CSV table of C-alpha atoms and ligand atoms in Angstrom, one decimal:
chain,number,residue,atom,x,y,z
A,1164,MET,CA,59.2,-20.1,49.8
A,1165,LEU,CA,56.0,-19.9,51.4
A,1166,PRO,CA,54.2,-22.8,52.7
A,1167,PHE,CA,51.0,-22.2,50.3
A,1168,ARG,CA,50.5,-20.6,47.3
A,1169,LEU,CA,49.1,-17.2,46.3
A,1170,VAL,CA,47.0,-16.8,43.2
A,1171,TYR,CA,47.3,-13.3,41.2
A,1172,SER,CA,47.2,-12.0,37.9
A,1173,SER,CA,48.1,-8.5,36.4
A,1174,GLY,CA,44.7,-8.9,34.8
A,1175,TYR,CA,43.2,-8.4,38.3
A,1176,TYR,CA,43.3,-4.6,37.6
A,1177,LEU,CA,39.8,-3.3,37.5
A,1178,PRO,CA,39.7,-0.2,34.3
A,1179,ILE,CA,37.3,1.9,36.4
A,1180,GLY,CA,39.3,5.1,36.0
A,1181,GLU,CA,39.3,7.4,39.3
A,1182,HIS,CA,37.3,5.4,41.5
A,1183,VAL,CA,37.0,5.3,45.2
A,1184,PHE,CA,37.8,1.2,44.7
A,1185,PRO,CA,42.0,1.7,44.2
A,1186,ALA,CA,42.2,-0.6,41.0
A,1187,GLN,CA,45.8,-0.7,41.2
A,1188,LYS,CA,45.8,-2.5,44.9
A,1189,TYR,CA,46.4,-6.3,44.1
A,1190,ARG,CA,49.4,-5.3,41.6
A,1191,MET,CA,50.6,-2.7,44.7
A,1192,ILE,CA,49.9,-5.6,47.1
A,1193,HIS,CA,51.9,-8.5,44.4
A,1194,ASP,CA,55.0,-5.9,44.5
A,1195,TRP,CA,55.2,-5.4,48.3
A,1196,LEU,CA,55.1,-9.2,49.1
A,1197,LEU,CA,58.0,-9.6,47.0
A,1198,GLN,CA,59.7,-6.5,48.2
A,1199,LYS,CA,59.6,-7.3,51.2
A,1200,GLN,CA,60.4,-10.9,50.8
A,1201,ILE,CA,57.2,-12.2,52.3
A,1202,ALA,CA,56.6,-14.2,48.7
A,1203,GLY,CA,59.0,-15.0,46.3
A,1204,PRO,CA,58.1,-15.3,42.7
A,1205,GLU,CA,57.6,-19.0,42.8
A,1206,ASP,CA,54.9,-18.6,45.2
A,1207,PHE,CA,52.7,-17.0,43.0
A,1208,LEU,CA,50.0,-19.1,40.4
A,1209,GLU,CA,48.2,-17.6,37.4
A,1210,PRO,CA,44.9,-18.0,37.1
A,1211,GLN,CA,43.3,-18.5,34.2
A,1212,PRO,CA,39.4,-17.0,33.6
A,1213,ALA,CA,36.1,-18.8,35.2
A,1214,SER,CA,34.6,-20.9,31.8
A,1215,ASP,CA,30.9,-18.9,31.5
A,1216,GLU,CA,29.6,-22.8,32.8
A,1217,ASP,CA,31.6,-22.3,35.9
A,1218,ILE,CA,30.2,-18.4,36.0
A,1219,LEU,CA,26.6,-20.2,35.6
A,1220,LEU,CA,26.3,-22.3,38.5
A,1221,VAL,CA,25.8,-19.2,40.5
A,1222,HIS,CA,24.5,-16.6,38.2
A,1223,THR,CA,21.5,-16.5,35.6
A,1224,ARG,CA,21.5,-16.7,31.6
A,1225,ASP,CA,20.2,-14.0,31.0
A,1226,TYR,CA,22.5,-11.8,33.9
A,1227,VAL,CA,25.8,-13.4,31.9
A,1228,GLY,CA,24.4,-12.8,28.3
A,1229,LYS,CA,24.2,-8.8,29.4
A,1230,LEU,CA,27.6,-8.4,31.0
A,1231,LYS,CA,29.1,-10.3,27.3
A,1232,THR,CA,26.7,-8.1,24.8
A,1233,GLY,CA,27.1,-4.9,26.6
A,1234,THR,CA,22.8,-4.8,27.2
A,1235,LEU,CA,22.9,-3.9,30.9
A,1236,SER,CA,20.1,-1.1,31.4
A,1237,PRO,CA,21.5,2.2,32.7
A,1238,LEU,CA,19.9,1.4,36.3
A,1239,GLU,CA,21.6,-2.0,36.4
A,1240,GLU,CA,25.0,0.0,35.1
A,1241,MET,CA,24.3,2.6,37.9
A,1242,GLN,CA,23.9,-0.5,40.8
A,1243,LEU,CA,27.2,-1.8,39.5
A,1244,GLU,CA,29.1,1.9,40.9
A,1245,VAL,CA,31.8,1.1,38.2
A,1246,PRO,CA,31.6,2.2,35.0
A,1247,TYR,CA,30.8,-1.2,32.8
A,1248,SER,CA,33.1,-1.9,29.8
A,1249,PRO,CA,34.3,-5.6,28.0
A,1250,GLU,CA,37.9,-5.5,30.3
A,1251,LEU,CA,35.8,-4.9,33.2
A,1252,VAL,CA,33.7,-8.3,32.2
A,1253,ARG,CA,37.1,-10.0,31.6
A,1254,ALA,CA,38.7,-9.0,35.3
A,1255,PHE,CA,35.9,-10.3,36.5
A,1256,TRP,CA,35.6,-13.5,35.5
A,1257,LEU,CA,39.6,-13.8,36.0
A,1258,ALA,CA,38.9,-13.0,39.7
A,1259,ALA,CA,36.6,-15.9,39.9
A,1260,GLY,CA,38.6,-18.0,38.0
A,1261,GLY,CA,41.5,-17.1,40.6
A,1262,SER,CA,39.1,-17.9,44.1
A,1263,ILE,CA,38.3,-21.0,42.2
A,1264,LEU,CA,42.3,-22.1,41.6
A,1265,ALA,CA,42.9,-20.8,45.3
A,1266,ALA,CA,39.8,-23.0,46.5
A,1267,GLN,CA,41.2,-25.5,45.1
A,1268,ARG,CA,44.9,-25.0,46.3
A,1269,ALA,CA,43.3,-24.5,49.9
A,1270,MET,CA,42.2,-28.4,49.5
A,1271,ALA,CA,45.3,-29.5,48.6
A,1272,ASP,CA,47.7,-27.4,51.1
A,1273,GLY,CA,45.4,-26.2,53.9
A,1274,VAL,CA,45.3,-22.7,52.9
A,1275,SER,CA,45.2,-20.5,49.4
A,1276,VAL,CA,45.0,-16.3,48.9
A,1277,ASN,CA,43.4,-15.1,46.1
A,1278,ILE,CA,45.5,-11.4,46.2
A,1279,GLY,CA,41.8,-10.2,44.3
A,1280,GLY,CA,38.4,-11.7,45.0
A,1281,GLY,CA,36.0,-10.9,47.6
A,1282,PHE,CA,33.2,-9.5,45.5
A,1283,HIS,CA,30.3,-10.8,48.2
A,1284,HIS,CA,27.9,-8.1,47.0
A,1285,ALA,CA,27.2,-9.8,43.7
A,1286,PHE,CA,23.4,-11.7,43.1
A,1287,PRO,CA,22.7,-14.0,40.4
A,1288,ASP,CA,20.4,-11.6,38.4
A,1289,HIS,CA,22.6,-8.5,39.1
A,1290,GLY,CA,25.7,-7.2,40.5
A,1291,GLU,CA,26.0,-4.1,42.9
A,1292,GLY,CA,28.6,-1.9,45.0
A,1293,PHE,CA,31.4,-2.5,42.7
A,1294,CYS,CA,30.7,-6.5,42.5
A,1295,VAL,CA,30.1,-7.9,38.8
A,1296,ILE,CA,30.2,-11.6,39.5
A,1297,HIS,CA,30.8,-13.5,43.0
A,1298,ASP,CA,33.6,-15.0,42.3
A,1299,VAL,CA,33.3,-16.8,46.4
A,1300,ALA,CA,30.3,-18.3,45.2
A,1301,VAL,CA,31.6,-19.4,41.9
A,1302,ALA,CA,34.5,-21.2,43.4
A,1303,ILE,CA,32.3,-23.2,46.2
A,1304,ARG,CA,29.5,-24.3,43.7
A,1305,ARG,CA,32.6,-25.7,40.9
A,1306,LEU,CA,34.1,-27.4,43.9
A,1307,GLN,CA,31.2,-28.8,45.0
A,1308,LYS,CA,30.4,-29.6,41.3
A,1309,ASP,CA,33.9,-31.4,41.3
A,1310,GLY,CA,33.3,-34.0,44.1
A,1311,LYS,CA,36.3,-31.5,46.3
A,1312,ILE,CA,33.7,-30.1,48.7
A,1313,LYS,CA,30.1,-30.9,50.0
A,1314,THR,CA,30.1,-28.1,52.5
A,1315,ALA,CA,31.6,-24.4,53.2
A,1316,MET,CA,31.7,-21.7,55.5
A,1317,THR,CA,32.1,-18.2,54.3
A,1318,VAL,CA,33.4,-16.0,56.7
A,1319,ASP,CA,32.7,-12.4,55.6
A,1320,CYS,CA,35.3,-10.0,57.4
A,1321,ASP,CA,34.5,-6.9,55.4
A,1322,VAL,CA,33.0,-3.9,57.1
A,1323,HIS,CA,30.1,-3.9,54.6
A,1324,HIS,CA,26.8,-7.1,55.1
A,1325,GLY,CA,27.7,-10.0,52.6
A,1326,ASN,CA,24.3,-9.8,51.0
A,1327,GLY,CA,24.8,-11.0,48.3
A,1328,THR,CA,26.5,-14.2,49.4
A,1329,ALA,CA,23.1,-14.3,51.6
A,1330,ALA,CA,21.1,-13.9,49.0
A,1331,ILE,CA,23.1,-16.7,47.3
A,1332,PHE,CA,23.1,-19.2,49.7
A,1333,GLY,CA,20.0,-18.2,51.9
A,1334,ALA,CA,17.7,-18.9,48.8
A,1335,ASN,CA,19.2,-22.2,47.9
A,1336,ALA,CA,18.4,-23.0,51.6
A,1337,GLY,CA,15.1,-22.1,51.5
A,1338,SER,CA,15.6,-20.8,54.6
A,1339,PRO,CA,12.5,-19.0,56.8
A,1340,ALA,CA,12.7,-15.8,58.7
A,1341,PRO,CA,15.5,-15.1,61.5
A,1342,LEU,CA,15.6,-17.0,64.7
A,1343,PRO,CA,15.5,-15.1,68.0
A,1344,SER,CA,18.8,-13.4,69.1
A,1345,SER,CA,21.1,-16.3,69.9
A,1346,ALA,CA,23.2,-14.3,71.9
A,1347,GLY,CA,20.3,-12.1,73.6
A,1348,PHE,CA,22.0,-8.9,72.8
A,1349,SER,CA,20.1,-6.4,70.7
A,1350,GLY,CA,19.2,-2.2,71.0
A,1351,ARG,CA,21.2,1.0,70.4
A,1352,GLY,CA,24.9,0.8,70.4
A,1353,LYS,CA,25.4,-3.0,71.1
A,1354,PRO,CA,26.3,-5.6,68.8
A,1355,SER,CA,23.4,-7.9,67.6
A,1356,ILE,CA,23.5,-11.4,66.3
A,1357,THR,CA,20.7,-12.7,64.2
A,1358,THR,CA,21.0,-17.0,63.0
A,1359,THR,CA,19.1,-18.7,60.7
A,1360,PRO,CA,19.6,-22.3,59.7
A,1361,ALA,CA,21.8,-23.1,56.4
A,1362,SER,CA,21.9,-26.4,54.2
A,1363,ASP,CA,25.5,-26.9,52.3
A,1364,VAL,CA,27.2,-23.5,53.1
A,1365,PHE,CA,27.0,-22.2,56.3
A,1366,THR,CA,27.5,-17.9,55.7
A,1367,ILE,CA,28.7,-15.7,58.7
A,1368,SER,CA,29.0,-11.9,58.3
A,1369,LEU,CA,30.5,-9.7,60.2
A,1370,HIS,CA,30.0,-6.0,59.6
A,1371,GLN,CA,28.8,-2.2,60.2
A,1372,GLN,CA,24.6,-2.4,60.7
A,1373,ASN,CA,24.5,1.4,59.6
A,1374,ASN,CA,26.0,1.2,56.5
A,1375,TYR,CA,25.7,-0.2,53.2
A,1376,PRO,CA,23.4,-1.9,52.1
A,1377,ALA,CA,20.8,-1.2,53.3
A,1378,TRP,CA,19.0,-4.4,52.6
A,1379,LYS,CA,20.7,-7.0,54.6
A,1380,PRO,CA,19.1,-10.7,53.7
A,1381,PRO,CA,19.5,-12.7,56.4
A,1382,SER,CA,23.5,-14.9,56.4
A,1383,SER,CA,23.5,-17.9,58.8
A,1384,ILE,CA,24.8,-16.0,61.4
A,1385,ASP,CA,24.7,-11.8,61.0
A,1386,VAL,CA,26.7,-9.9,63.5
A,1387,ASN,CA,25.4,-6.0,63.1
A,1388,LEU,CA,28.1,-3.9,64.9
A,1389,PRO,CA,27.6,-0.6,65.8
A,1390,ASP,CA,29.7,2.3,64.4
A,1391,GLY,CA,33.0,3.0,66.4
A,1392,VAL,CA,33.4,-0.7,67.3
A,1393,GLY,CA,37.2,-0.5,68.1
A,1394,ASP,CA,39.9,-4.1,68.1
A,1395,ALA,CA,38.9,-5.6,71.6
A,1396,ASP,CA,34.9,-5.9,71.2
A,1397,TYR,CA,35.5,-6.5,66.9
A,1398,LEU,CA,38.0,-10.0,68.2
A,1399,HIS,CA,35.4,-10.7,71.2
A,1400,TRP,CA,32.2,-10.6,68.6
A,1401,LEU,CA,34.4,-12.5,65.7
A,1402,ASP,CA,35.4,-15.1,68.2
A,1403,ASN,CA,31.9,-15.9,69.4
A,1404,ALA,CA,30.8,-16.4,66.1
A,1405,LEU,CA,32.8,-18.6,64.7
A,1406,SER,CA,32.2,-20.4,68.0
A,1407,SER,CA,28.8,-20.6,67.6
A,1408,ALA,CA,29.1,-21.6,64.0
A,1409,PHE,CA,31.5,-24.4,65.0
A,1410,ARG,CA,28.7,-26.0,67.2
A,1411,HIS,CA,26.4,-25.8,64.4
A,1412,PHE,CA,28.3,-27.1,61.6
A,1413,LYS,CA,31.4,-28.4,60.4
A,1414,PRO,CA,32.4,-27.2,56.8
A,1415,ASP,CA,34.8,-29.2,54.5
A,1416,LEU,CA,36.5,-25.4,53.0
A,1417,ILE,CA,35.9,-22.0,54.9
A,1418,CYS,CA,36.3,-19.5,52.5
A,1419,TYR,CA,37.7,-15.8,54.2
A,1420,ILE,CA,37.0,-12.7,52.8
A,1421,ALA,CA,38.8,-10.4,54.4
A,1422,GLY,CA,38.3,-6.8,54.1
A,1423,ALA,CA,40.4,-4.6,54.4
A,1424,ASP,CA,37.7,-1.8,55.2
A,1425,PRO,CA,36.5,-2.2,59.4
A,1426,TYR,CA,39.9,-0.5,59.5
A,1427,ARG,CA,39.5,3.2,61.4
A,1428,GLU,CA,41.3,5.0,58.6
A,1429,ASP,CA,38.6,3.9,56.2
A,1430,GLN,CA,36.8,6.2,54.1
A,1431,LEU,CA,33.8,4.1,53.6
A,1432,GLY,CA,33.6,1.6,56.9
A,1433,GLY,CA,32.6,3.5,60.5
A,1434,LEU,CA,34.3,1.1,62.5
A,1435,ALA,CA,37.5,1.6,64.4
A,1436,LEU,CA,39.6,-1.1,64.3
A,1437,THR,CA,43.7,-0.6,64.2
A,1438,ILE,CA,46.1,-2.1,61.7
A,1439,GLU,CA,47.4,-4.4,64.6
A,1440,GLY,CA,44.1,-5.1,65.3
A,1441,LEU,CA,43.1,-6.0,62.2
A,1442,LYS,CA,45.8,-8.8,61.5
A,1443,GLN,CA,44.8,-10.2,65.0
A,1444,ARG,CA,41.3,-10.7,63.4
A,1445,ASP,CA,43.3,-13.1,60.7
A,1446,GLU,CA,44.9,-14.9,62.8
A,1447,LEU,CA,42.1,-15.5,64.9
A,1448,VAL,CA,40.3,-16.8,62.0
A,1449,PHE,CA,43.1,-19.5,60.6
A,1450,ARG,CA,43.9,-20.4,64.7
A,1451,VAL,CA,40.2,-21.8,64.4
A,1452,ALA,CA,40.3,-23.2,61.1
A,1453,ARG,CA,43.6,-24.8,62.1
A,1454,ALA,CA,42.2,-26.1,65.5
A,1455,ARG,CA,39.3,-27.6,63.3
A,1456,GLU,CA,41.8,-28.7,60.8
A,1457,VAL,CA,39.3,-27.1,57.8
A,1458,PRO,CA,41.4,-25.8,54.6
A,1459,VAL,CA,40.8,-21.6,54.2
A,1460,MET,CA,40.6,-20.1,51.1
A,1461,VAL,CA,41.2,-16.1,51.2
A,1462,THR,CA,39.9,-13.2,49.1
A,1463,PHE,CA,40.4,-9.6,50.3
A,1464,ALA,CA,37.4,-8.1,49.1
A,1465,GLY,CA,37.1,-4.4,50.0
A,1466,GLY,CA,39.6,-1.4,51.3
A,1467,TYR,CA,39.4,2.0,50.9
A,1468,ALA,CA,41.9,3.7,53.6
A,1469,ARG,CA,42.7,7.4,53.1
A,1470,ASN,CA,46.5,6.4,52.9
A,1471,VAL,CA,46.0,3.7,50.3
A,1472,GLY,CA,49.2,2.2,52.1
A,1473,ASP,CA,47.5,0.9,54.8
A,1474,THR,CA,45.4,-0.9,52.6
A,1475,ILE,CA,47.8,-2.7,51.0
A,1476,THR,CA,49.7,-3.4,54.8
A,1477,ILE,CA,46.5,-5.2,55.6
A,1478,HIS,CA,46.1,-7.3,53.1
A,1479,CYS,CA,49.6,-7.7,53.2
A,1480,ASN,CA,49.5,-8.5,57.0
A,1481,THR,CA,46.6,-11.2,56.3
A,1482,VAL,CA,49.4,-12.9,54.1
A,1483,LEU,CA,51.9,-12.9,57.0
A,1484,ALA,CA,49.1,-14.2,59.3
A,1485,ALA,CA,48.9,-17.4,57.2
A,1486,LYS,CA,52.2,-18.2,56.7
A,1487,GLU,CA,52.3,-17.3,60.9
A,1488,ARG,CA,49.9,-19.8,61.7
A,1489,LEU,CA,49.9,-22.5,59.5
A,1490,PRO,CA,52.9,-24.9,59.8
A,1491,ALA,CA,55.4,-25.7,56.6
A,1492,ARG,CA,53.9,-28.8,54.5
B,719,LIG,ZN1,33.6,-3.5,51.8
């Protein structure tokens, strides 16, 4: 039995047909964890869908109404890049409920993994890039509302910039324009870091600069990586970003968005991490969280490896990394 709970439902399946997003990946991760005896059936918790009230803590009434009545405009539907259906909406409400449950369990057990979620491209008033509802933001706002946390830190290691996260929590902060780079590195072929003051939620995004989304609203810390960055450089910049963040901010909860798409074989990514490097990335996040005594909730976000088995391995390794780093409770 794991020293923490995994949150999963067969309802996480996204009804999107043939798509670069492997809609079956959640079930495959679930089955793989059981087969490899990394987890037992008793380790899984079944989430309930988020309530509309929860969703409205982040999203506008107008957008939620359009999703529930199937009245998105053709342009809004196109922006999602996944086909609209009432079933799709149900899957996203369930993913948000899963992230709420994982955040609650993380506060109790020190860590919890939602075998889903991480839809960091969803904005308050629209969805884009396969993301309809920002489950992580909904979870943070719900725990704040319940008085379980005051502050949170998002650590987004998906290869794509967390534009929805930055827009949601940056807007709340009323942040001014980014400050000059704190690290002093910028220019062609070199990573650059920009920092922006945070309010109650500190957002970190470590992403490939030359990739979707074109418009990247400022996170509290943005690490803009050049194409082709490998394990050693990536781990260095992640360590740097986490150290810098904790100098300014002590969160009540870390929300780790553990995208599998910085992998070198990813179809939508242009970084060059290995499977082993990605596991070291996970270990670094859990090690820092443990040293600072901050609970971690994990979501999985993207992963589009040519071989879907690699995506599954990378996500399962995140569960293993959490298991190895956290003491039995
Ligand atoms: Zn991604």
